[in-house]
Amino acid sequence: MPDTDVAVVGAGAAGLSLAHRLAGDVPGLRTPSVVLVDAPPGPLRPPPRTWCHWTSGTGRFDAAVRAEWRRLRVRPRTGAPVEDDIDPLRYRMIRSDDFERLVSRDLARSPNVRRLEATVEAVEDVPGGALVHLRDGGGRTRVLSARWVFDTRPPGSLPAARTTLLQHFHGWFVRTARPAFDPAVAELMDFRTPQPAHGLSFGYVLPTGPCEALVEYTEFSRRTLAPDRYEAAVRHYADEVLRIGERRILATETGVIPMTDAPIARQTGASVFRIGAAGGATRPATGYTFAGLQRQTRAVADALRRGHRPVPPAAHRARSRAMDAVLLRALDSGRADGPDLFGRLFTRVPMARLLRFLDGDTRPHEDLAIGLRTPVKPMLRSALELPRLPRRPFDLPPVPRPPTPPATPHLPPTETA
């Protein structure tokens, strides 16, 4: 008999979500035993980070939502901003530490889930299950046997793709000396940032109060920046574009998200699967992952409880991925001007409908109508070119870790709202 029915490797958003969905009893359904393997403190654990998504109604993890907005704004390089009410949707922000506290509290009360702190060195597919080779903090090795393994660890490289861009960003959680933000409106894309020679850049502002916000600089391009350039880019955006004035930097966050048309394998063995970003949950055209991994973990948990083979579903429809491949190629080739393309979309399509499109929740005729509001000739040329393009591997760069800037000493310290 295996040590456990289910082994979940990694305690990020995907691993925690799956463990949470499998915790406890559901009348009439199975209750699998679960081991959640988390890396020990150190470089394998990512720093605190922010996950955003849009949804309507209530959700399983609402208690971890730090803030939400029903109004979004997009600012073109010049001219008037576009602002819209996305009701019935809400744009929600979750901080990873809040999410982990919520899930950890519930898992601690669950008799069928246990947590294990160890480094996973390998996952081996064997007849009737899989073996997870572990090393604990003291250097001792052991093997955990499981009927099913769900691996959420980020891969070191991506499968061969026709186009791969990186969404890389650096942000400050700030508190200003005077009111500088409208807490009712989130700035989704602000293209008043200096544009790079390749790709595009934009600012991103999530206000949690009149004097508190996440202020972020983001690029879509092939390569990451030197650490000091991220700091300079955020400082320029905060000081020269937003003009937020005197502020205290409470925390920072940095990340790199692959945006690729590579086919991501969700199964690596008869009993071994990938979920989350490692299993293709990231939407290639946007970099958003949280909603996709929730669809995956919901389906996997339902299959396990019903005794079915728990193959993770594709987080995004084939039609959506095909359209994303065209967009990525148009941006990477330079045929489509990124700020102009996104500006046109948000100007000509109601934001709630566009967000549903970006989440794969629109019908074919709606997709066509939205597609016709993009630069048609560059997009059509990119679509016709795709079948002839070779696929090439792409090695993921390490996540840059810019130095934490010194806090402004004369503003009183405070916690993030």
Short mmCIF file of C-alpha atoms in Angstrom, two decimals:
data_model
loop_
_atom_site.label_atom_id
_atom_site.label_comp_id
_atom_site.label_asym_id
_atom_site.label_seq_id
_atom_site.Cartn_x
_atom_site.Cartn_y
_atom_site.Cartn_z
CA MET A 1 0.00 0.00 0.00
CA PRO A 2 1.31 3.50 -0.76
CA ASP A 3 2.07 5.88 2.08
CA THR A 4 -0.66 8.20 0.83
CA ASP A 5 -3.30 8.40 -1.87
CA VAL A 6 -2.18 11.83 -3.06
CA ALA A 7 1.16 13.63 -2.82
CA VAL A 8 1.12 17.34 -3.67
CA VAL A 9 4.58 18.74 -4.39
CA GLY A 10 4.87 22.44 -3.62
CA ALA A 11 2.80 24.69 -1.37
CA GLY A 12 2.22 27.63 -3.67
CA ALA A 13 -1.18 28.69 -4.95
CA ALA A 14 -1.81 25.46 -6.89
CA GLY A 15 -0.58 23.06 -4.22
CA LEU A 16 -2.42 24.81 -1.40
CA SER A 17 -5.60 25.07 -3.48
CA LEU A 18 -5.64 21.36 -4.29
CA ALA A 19 -4.90 20.33 -0.71
CA HIS A 20 -7.65 22.63 0.52
CA ARG A 21 -10.19 21.14 -1.89
CA LEU A 22 -9.28 17.61 -0.74
CA ALA A 23 -9.37 18.41 2.99
CA GLY A 24 -12.17 16.91 5.06
CA ASP A 25 -15.15 14.76 4.23
CA VAL A 26 -17.78 15.35 1.56
CA PRO A 27 -20.94 13.26 2.11
CA GLY A 28 -21.25 10.46 -0.42
CA LEU A 29 -17.75 10.96 -1.86
CA ARG A 30 -14.29 9.58 -1.11
CA THR A 31 -11.84 11.17 1.33
CA PRO A 32 -8.31 10.55 0.00
CA SER A 33 -5.28 10.78 2.24
CA VAL A 34 -3.04 13.69 1.21
CA VAL A 35 0.56 14.68 1.91
CA LEU A 36 1.50 18.25 1.01
CA VAL A 37 5.27 18.55 0.55
CA ASP A 38 6.61 22.06 1.07
CA ALA A 39 10.19 23.18 0.53
CA PRO A 40 12.09 24.20 3.68
CA PRO A 41 12.81 27.90 4.21
CA GLY A 42 15.39 29.06 1.72
CA PRO A 43 15.81 29.77 -1.99
CA LEU A 44 13.26 27.15 -3.10
CA ARG A 45 10.48 29.05 -1.36
CA PRO A 46 9.30 32.07 -3.31
CA PRO A 47 8.97 35.40 -1.48
CA PRO A 48 5.52 36.85 -0.71
CA ARG A 49 3.69 37.77 -3.89
CA THR A 50 0.36 39.02 -5.20
CA TRP A 51 -2.23 37.06 -7.17
CA CYS A 52 -5.05 38.84 -8.97
CA HIS A 53 -8.11 37.57 -10.82
CA TRP A 54 -11.59 38.67 -11.74
CA THR A 55 -14.73 36.80 -10.81
CA SER A 56 -18.39 37.28 -9.95
CA GLY A 57 -20.18 36.11 -6.83
CA THR A 58 -18.52 34.49 -3.86
CA GLY A 59 -15.51 32.19 -3.92
CA ARG A 60 -13.78 29.54 -1.84
CA PHE A 61 -10.91 31.82 -0.80
CA ASP A 62 -12.75 35.12 -0.30
CA ALA A 63 -11.44 35.43 3.25
CA ALA A 64 -7.93 35.88 1.80
CA VAL A 65 -8.92 38.74 -0.56
CA ARG A 66 -6.98 41.85 0.48
CA ALA A 67 -8.93 44.26 -1.76
CA GLU A 68 -11.31 44.28 -4.72
CA TRP A 69 -12.49 46.78 -7.31
CA ARG A 70 -15.45 47.04 -9.68
CA ARG A 71 -13.97 49.93 -11.65
CA LEU A 72 -10.84 49.57 -13.80
CA ARG A 73 -8.86 52.15 -15.74
CA VAL A 74 -6.53 51.88 -18.75
CA ARG A 75 -4.40 54.86 -19.76
CA PRO A 76 -3.08 55.16 -23.33
CA ARG A 77 0.24 56.88 -23.99
CA THR A 78 -1.62 60.08 -24.80
CA GLY A 79 -5.21 61.19 -24.55
CA ALA A 80 -8.02 60.48 -22.12
CA PRO A 81 -8.01 57.37 -19.93
CA VAL A 82 -10.61 54.63 -20.40
CA GLU A 83 -12.53 53.77 -17.24
CA ASP A 84 -15.37 51.28 -16.90
CA ASP A 85 -17.52 49.47 -14.36
CA ILE A 86 -17.00 45.71 -14.68
CA ASP A 87 -20.08 44.72 -12.66
CA PRO A 88 -21.01 41.89 -12.00
CA LEU A 89 -17.30 41.07 -12.00
CA ARG A 90 -14.86 42.13 -9.30
CA TYR A 91 -11.11 42.46 -9.76
CA ARG A 92 -9.60 40.86 -6.65
CA MET A 93 -6.16 40.94 -5.07
CA ILE A 94 -4.86 38.16 -2.84
CA ARG A 95 -1.52 38.32 -1.05
CA SER A 96 0.21 34.96 -0.83
CA ASP A 97 0.83 35.22 2.92
CA ASP A 98 -2.90 35.85 3.56
CA PHE A 99 -3.78 32.91 1.31
CA GLU A 100 -1.34 30.59 3.05
CA ARG A 101 -2.62 31.57 6.51
CA LEU A 102 -6.21 30.85 5.49
CA VAL A 103 -5.42 27.48 3.90
CA SER A 104 -2.98 26.42 6.63
CA ARG A 105 -5.59 27.07 9.33
CA ASP A 106 -8.09 24.82 7.54
CA LEU A 107 -5.54 22.11 6.75
CA ALA A 108 -4.46 21.96 10.39
CA ARG A 109 -8.01 20.90 11.29
CA SER A 110 -8.24 18.27 8.56
CA PRO A 111 -7.57 14.63 9.59
CA ASN A 112 -6.81 13.46 6.03
CA VAL A 113 -4.14 16.04 5.10
CA ARG A 114 -0.66 16.24 6.58
CA ARG A 115 2.18 18.58 5.71
CA LEU A 116 5.79 17.59 5.23
CA GLU A 117 8.75 19.96 4.96
CA ALA A 118 11.41 18.57 2.64
CA THR A 119 13.22 19.16 -0.63
CA VAL A 120 11.90 17.04 -3.49
CA GLU A 121 14.85 15.71 -5.46
CA ALA A 122 12.94 13.55 -7.95
CA VAL A 123 9.52 12.12 -8.73
CA GLU A 124 9.61 8.59 -10.13
CA ASP A 125 6.72 6.95 -11.92
CA VAL A 126 6.39 3.26 -10.91
CA PRO A 127 3.75 0.59 -11.56
CA GLY A 128 0.60 1.45 -9.65
CA GLY A 129 1.78 4.84 -8.41
CA ALA A 130 4.81 7.06 -7.95
CA LEU A 131 7.74 7.63 -5.61
CA VAL A 132 8.72 11.07 -4.33
CA HIS A 133 12.39 11.17 -3.36
CA LEU A 134 12.90 13.62 -0.48
CA ARG A 135 15.69 15.19 1.55
CA ASP A 136 14.84 16.77 4.89
CA GLY A 137 16.48 19.76 6.55
CA GLY A 138 19.04 17.52 8.22
CA GLY A 139 20.19 16.02 4.93
CA ARG A 140 18.45 12.68 5.48
CA THR A 141 16.77 11.06 2.49
CA ARG A 142 13.52 9.18 2.36
CA VAL A 143 10.99 8.04 -0.20
CA LEU A 144 7.29 8.83 -0.10
CA SER A 145 5.05 6.49 -2.11
CA ALA A 146 1.74 7.75 -3.48
CA ARG A 147 -0.98 6.54 -5.79
CA TRP A 148 -1.06 9.96 -7.47
CA VAL A 149 1.44 12.82 -7.51
CA PHE A 150 0.64 16.43 -8.46
CA ASP A 151 3.79 18.45 -9.08
CA THR A 152 3.58 22.25 -8.98
CA ARG A 153 7.31 23.05 -9.09
CA PRO A 154 8.28 25.52 -11.82
CA PRO A 155 10.25 23.87 -14.64
CA GLY A 156 13.78 25.01 -15.38
CA SER A 157 12.98 25.31 -19.07
CA LEU A 158 9.90 25.45 -21.26
CA PRO A 159 8.94 23.12 -24.10
CA ALA A 160 9.88 24.32 -27.57
CA ALA A 161 7.68 27.21 -28.68
CA ARG A 162 7.22 29.43 -31.70
CA THR A 163 6.98 32.50 -29.49
CA THR A 164 7.97 33.05 -25.87
CA LEU A 165 7.84 36.41 -24.14
CA LEU A 166 8.44 37.14 -20.48
CA GLN A 167 6.15 39.21 -18.33
CA HIS A 168 8.57 40.60 -15.76
CA PHE A 169 7.75 43.18 -13.15
CA HIS A 170 8.83 44.97 -10.01
CA GLY A 171 6.52 46.77 -7.62
CA TRP A 172 6.45 48.79 -4.43
CA PHE A 173 3.83 48.64 -1.70
CA VAL A 174 3.79 52.29 -0.69
CA ARG A 175 2.25 54.58 1.87
CA THR A 176 2.17 58.23 0.83
CA ALA A 177 2.30 61.32 3.01
CA ARG A 178 -0.86 62.70 1.37
CA PRO A 179 -3.83 61.09 -0.42
CA ALA A 180 -2.54 60.08 -3.86
CA PHE A 181 -4.85 57.25 -4.96
CA ASP A 182 -8.51 56.63 -5.69
CA PRO A 183 -9.26 53.39 -3.80
CA ALA A 184 -12.36 52.77 -5.93
CA VAL A 185 -10.40 52.36 -9.20
CA ALA A 186 -7.56 49.99 -10.13
CA GLU A 187 -5.14 51.08 -12.85
CA LEU A 188 -4.91 47.93 -14.97
CA MET A 189 -2.54 49.20 -17.67
CA ASP A 190 -0.92 52.63 -17.77
CA PHE A 191 1.10 53.05 -20.98
CA ARG A 192 2.60 56.40 -20.02
CA THR A 193 5.82 54.54 -19.12
CA PRO A 194 8.85 54.74 -21.45
CA GLN A 195 8.44 51.96 -24.02
CA PRO A 196 11.29 49.47 -24.58
CA ALA A 197 12.81 48.85 -28.01
CA HIS A 198 11.23 45.38 -28.04
CA GLY A 199 7.88 44.50 -26.50
CA LEU A 200 5.90 46.88 -24.32
CA SER A 201 5.76 48.28 -20.80
CA PHE A 202 3.05 49.67 -18.55
CA GLY A 203 2.36 50.76 -15.00
CA TYR A 204 -0.05 48.98 -12.69
CA VAL A 205 -1.64 50.47 -9.56
CA LEU A 206 -3.78 48.61 -7.03
CA PRO A 207 -4.89 51.11 -4.37
CA THR A 208 -5.94 49.76 -0.99
CA GLY A 209 -6.65 53.22 0.44
CA PRO A 210 -6.16 56.90 -0.38
CA CYS A 211 -2.54 56.69 0.80
CA GLU A 212 -1.71 53.01 0.18
CA ALA A 213 -1.19 51.08 -3.05
CA LEU A 214 0.85 48.55 -4.95
CA VAL A 215 2.68 50.54 -7.63
CA GLU A 216 4.29 48.31 -10.24
CA TYR A 217 6.29 48.50 -13.45
CA THR A 218 5.73 45.65 -15.96
CA GLU A 219 7.33 44.67 -19.28
CA PHE A 220 6.45 42.11 -21.92
CA SER A 221 9.73 41.30 -23.67
CA ARG A 222 12.22 38.51 -24.36
CA ARG A 223 14.68 39.32 -21.56
CA THR A 224 14.60 40.50 -17.99
CA LEU A 225 16.35 43.67 -16.79
CA ALA A 226 19.30 44.32 -14.53
CA PRO A 227 18.13 44.73 -10.90
CA ASP A 228 18.90 48.45 -10.71
CA ARG A 229 16.86 49.11 -13.84
CA TYR A 230 13.71 47.77 -12.17
CA GLU A 231 14.19 50.13 -9.25
CA ALA A 232 14.78 53.03 -11.64
CA ALA A 233 11.67 52.14 -13.67
CA VAL A 234 9.37 52.00 -10.64
CA ARG A 235 10.85 55.20 -9.24
CA HIS A 236 10.30 56.99 -12.55
CA TYR A 237 6.72 55.77 -12.73
CA ALA A 238 5.96 56.78 -9.14
CA ASP A 239 7.70 60.15 -9.26
CA GLU A 240 7.44 61.36 -12.85
CA VAL A 241 4.19 59.77 -14.06
CA LEU A 242 1.99 59.30 -10.98
CA ARG A 243 3.66 62.08 -8.97
CA ILE A 244 2.68 60.46 -5.68
CA GLY A 245 5.09 62.64 -3.72
CA GLU A 246 6.60 61.71 -0.40
CA ARG A 247 6.15 58.04 0.38
CA ARG A 248 7.32 55.13 2.49
CA ILE A 249 8.09 51.81 0.76
CA LEU A 250 6.63 49.06 2.92
CA ALA A 251 7.60 46.06 0.80
CA THR A 252 8.55 45.10 -2.74
CA GLU A 253 7.70 42.27 -5.10
CA THR A 254 9.39 41.01 -8.25
CA GLY A 255 8.40 38.26 -10.68
CA VAL A 256 8.85 36.67 -14.07
CA ILE A 257 5.95 34.92 -15.84
CA PRO A 258 6.47 33.08 -19.14
CA MET A 259 4.01 33.97 -21.90
CA THR A 260 4.39 31.16 -24.43
CA ASP A 261 2.55 29.23 -27.11
CA ALA A 262 4.44 26.07 -26.13
CA PRO A 263 2.22 23.07 -25.43
CA ILE A 264 2.60 22.47 -21.67
CA ALA A 265 2.42 18.80 -20.63
CA ARG A 266 0.01 18.16 -17.77
CA GLN A 267 1.02 14.51 -17.40
CA THR A 268 4.59 13.24 -17.05
CA GLY A 269 3.85 9.64 -16.02
CA ALA A 270 0.99 7.22 -15.53
CA SER A 271 0.46 8.58 -12.00
CA VAL A 272 2.33 11.92 -12.14
CA PHE A 273 0.69 15.18 -13.19
CA ARG A 274 1.53 18.87 -13.29
CA ILE A 275 -0.87 21.58 -12.16
CA GLY A 276 -0.76 25.34 -11.80
CA ALA A 277 1.73 27.36 -13.83
CA ALA A 278 3.75 24.15 -14.30
CA GLY A 279 0.66 22.56 -15.85
CA GLY A 280 -0.29 25.33 -18.25
CA ALA A 281 -2.63 27.31 -15.98
CA THR A 282 -1.09 30.64 -17.06
CA ARG A 283 -3.04 32.40 -19.81
CA PRO A 284 -0.38 33.04 -22.48
CA ALA A 285 -1.67 36.44 -23.58
CA THR A 286 -1.97 37.95 -20.11
CA GLY A 287 0.14 36.05 -17.58
CA TYR A 288 -2.84 35.60 -15.24
CA THR A 289 -2.75 32.18 -13.54
CA PHE A 290 -4.94 32.13 -10.43
CA ALA A 291 -8.30 31.54 -12.15
CA GLY A 292 -6.86 28.83 -14.40
CA LEU A 293 -5.31 26.87 -11.55
CA GLN A 294 -8.60 27.03 -9.65
CA ARG A 295 -10.35 25.38 -12.60
CA GLN A 296 -7.67 22.69 -12.67
CA THR A 297 -7.66 21.95 -8.94
CA ARG A 298 -11.46 21.92 -8.78
CA ALA A 299 -11.62 19.31 -11.54
CA VAL A 300 -8.81 17.20 -10.05
CA ALA A 301 -10.34 17.21 -6.57
CA ASP A 302 -13.75 16.23 -7.97
CA ALA A 303 -12.21 13.33 -9.92
CA LEU A 304 -10.30 12.05 -6.89
CA ARG A 305 -13.35 12.16 -4.66
CA ARG A 306 -15.40 10.28 -7.25
CA GLY A 307 -12.72 7.66 -7.82
CA HIS A 308 -11.98 8.74 -11.39
CA ARG A 309 -8.60 9.12 -13.04
CA PRO A 310 -7.53 12.64 -11.97
CA VAL A 311 -6.02 14.02 -15.17
CA PRO A 312 -5.83 17.83 -14.86
CA PRO A 313 -7.86 19.54 -17.60
CA ALA A 314 -6.46 22.22 -19.83
CA ALA A 315 -6.94 25.50 -17.98
CA HIS A 316 -7.73 27.35 -21.23
CA ARG A 317 -9.62 26.34 -24.35
CA ALA A 318 -7.75 25.42 -27.51
CA ARG A 319 -9.46 28.34 -29.27
CA SER A 320 -8.16 30.76 -26.64
CA ARG A 321 -4.63 29.38 -26.85
CA ALA A 322 -4.67 29.67 -30.65
CA MET A 323 -5.68 33.32 -30.46
CA ASP A 324 -3.00 33.94 -27.84
CA ALA A 325 -0.37 32.43 -30.14
CA VAL A 326 -1.31 34.95 -32.83
CA LEU A 327 -1.16 37.85 -30.37
CA LEU A 328 2.22 36.80 -28.99
CA ARG A 329 3.65 36.52 -32.50
CA ALA A 330 2.28 39.92 -33.50
CA LEU A 331 3.82 41.53 -30.40
CA ASP A 332 7.15 39.70 -30.64
CA SER A 333 7.58 40.48 -34.35
CA GLY A 334 6.84 44.15 -33.78
CA ARG A 335 4.01 44.14 -36.33
CA ALA A 336 1.51 45.12 -33.67
CA ASP A 337 2.20 48.09 -31.41
CA GLY A 338 1.43 46.76 -27.93
CA PRO A 339 0.16 49.95 -26.24
CA ASP A 340 -1.94 50.78 -29.30
CA LEU A 341 -3.39 47.26 -29.53
CA PHE A 342 -4.42 47.04 -25.89
CA GLY A 343 -5.61 50.64 -25.89
CA ARG A 344 -7.89 49.95 -28.87
CA LEU A 345 -9.31 46.86 -27.24
CA PHE A 346 -10.17 48.55 -23.96
CA THR A 347 -11.56 51.59 -25.80
CA ARG A 348 -13.80 49.60 -28.17
CA VAL A 349 -14.88 46.65 -26.03
CA PRO A 350 -16.74 46.94 -22.69
CA MET A 351 -14.28 45.92 -19.97
CA ALA A 352 -16.47 43.23 -18.42
CA ARG A 353 -16.80 41.52 -21.82
CA LEU A 354 -13.09 41.87 -22.52
CA LEU A 355 -12.23 40.33 -19.15
CA ARG A 356 -14.57 37.42 -19.85
CA PHE A 357 -12.79 37.00 -23.20
CA LEU A 358 -9.39 37.00 -21.48
CA ASP A 359 -10.68 34.27 -19.15
CA GLY A 360 -11.99 32.16 -22.05
CA ASP A 361 -15.63 32.74 -21.07
CA THR A 362 -16.93 34.13 -24.37
CA ARG A 363 -18.57 32.46 -27.35
CA PRO A 364 -17.00 32.20 -30.83
CA HIS A 365 -19.01 35.09 -32.26
CA GLU A 366 -17.91 37.30 -29.34
CA ASP A 367 -14.29 36.27 -29.92
CA LEU A 368 -14.60 37.22 -33.59
CA ALA A 369 -16.12 40.60 -32.74
CA ILE A 370 -13.27 41.33 -30.32
CA GLY A 371 -10.67 40.14 -32.82
CA LEU A 372 -11.98 42.60 -35.40
CA ARG A 373 -11.18 45.41 -32.99
CA THR A 374 -7.47 44.59 -33.08
CA PRO A 375 -5.14 45.69 -35.94
CA VAL A 376 -6.48 43.12 -38.41
CA LYS A 377 -3.67 43.06 -41.00
CA PRO A 378 -0.78 42.46 -38.54
CA MET A 379 -2.82 39.84 -36.71
CA LEU A 380 -3.81 38.07 -39.92
CA ARG A 381 -0.23 38.05 -41.21
CA SER A 382 0.95 36.60 -37.88
CA ALA A 383 -1.75 33.91 -38.00
CA LEU A 384 -0.77 32.86 -41.52
CA GLU A 385 2.90 32.77 -40.55
CA LEU A 386 2.56 30.60 -37.44
CA PRO A 387 2.35 27.14 -39.10
CA ARG A 388 5.72 27.72 -40.79
CA LEU A 389 7.61 28.89 -37.72
CA PRO A 390 10.01 26.46 -36.00
CA ARG A 391 9.61 25.69 -32.32
CA ARG A 392 12.65 26.45 -30.16
CA PRO A 393 13.39 25.67 -26.49
CA PHE A 394 13.52 28.53 -24.01
CA ASP A 395 15.50 28.50 -20.77
CA LEU A 396 13.79 30.46 -18.03
CA PRO A 397 15.98 33.13 -16.40
CA PRO A 398 16.24 33.33 -12.60
CA VAL A 399 13.83 35.72 -10.98
CA PRO A 400 15.70 39.02 -10.55
CA ARG A 401 15.91 40.22 -6.96
CA PRO A 402 16.32 43.99 -6.92
CA PRO A 403 17.68 45.43 -3.68
CA THR A 404 15.05 46.68 -1.28
CA PRO A 405 15.13 50.48 -1.40
CA PRO A 406 15.59 52.30 1.92
CA ALA A 407 12.38 53.33 3.64
CA THR A 408 11.65 57.04 4.00
CA PRO A 409 12.53 57.62 7.65
CA HIS A 410 10.28 60.57 8.46
CA LEU A 411 7.01 58.85 7.54
CA PRO A 412 5.56 56.75 10.37
CA PRO A 413 5.86 53.00 9.84
CA THR A 414 2.63 51.18 9.16
CA GLU A 415 1.34 47.87 7.92
CA THR A 416 -0.09 47.43 4.45
CA ALA A 417 -3.82 48.14 4.47
#
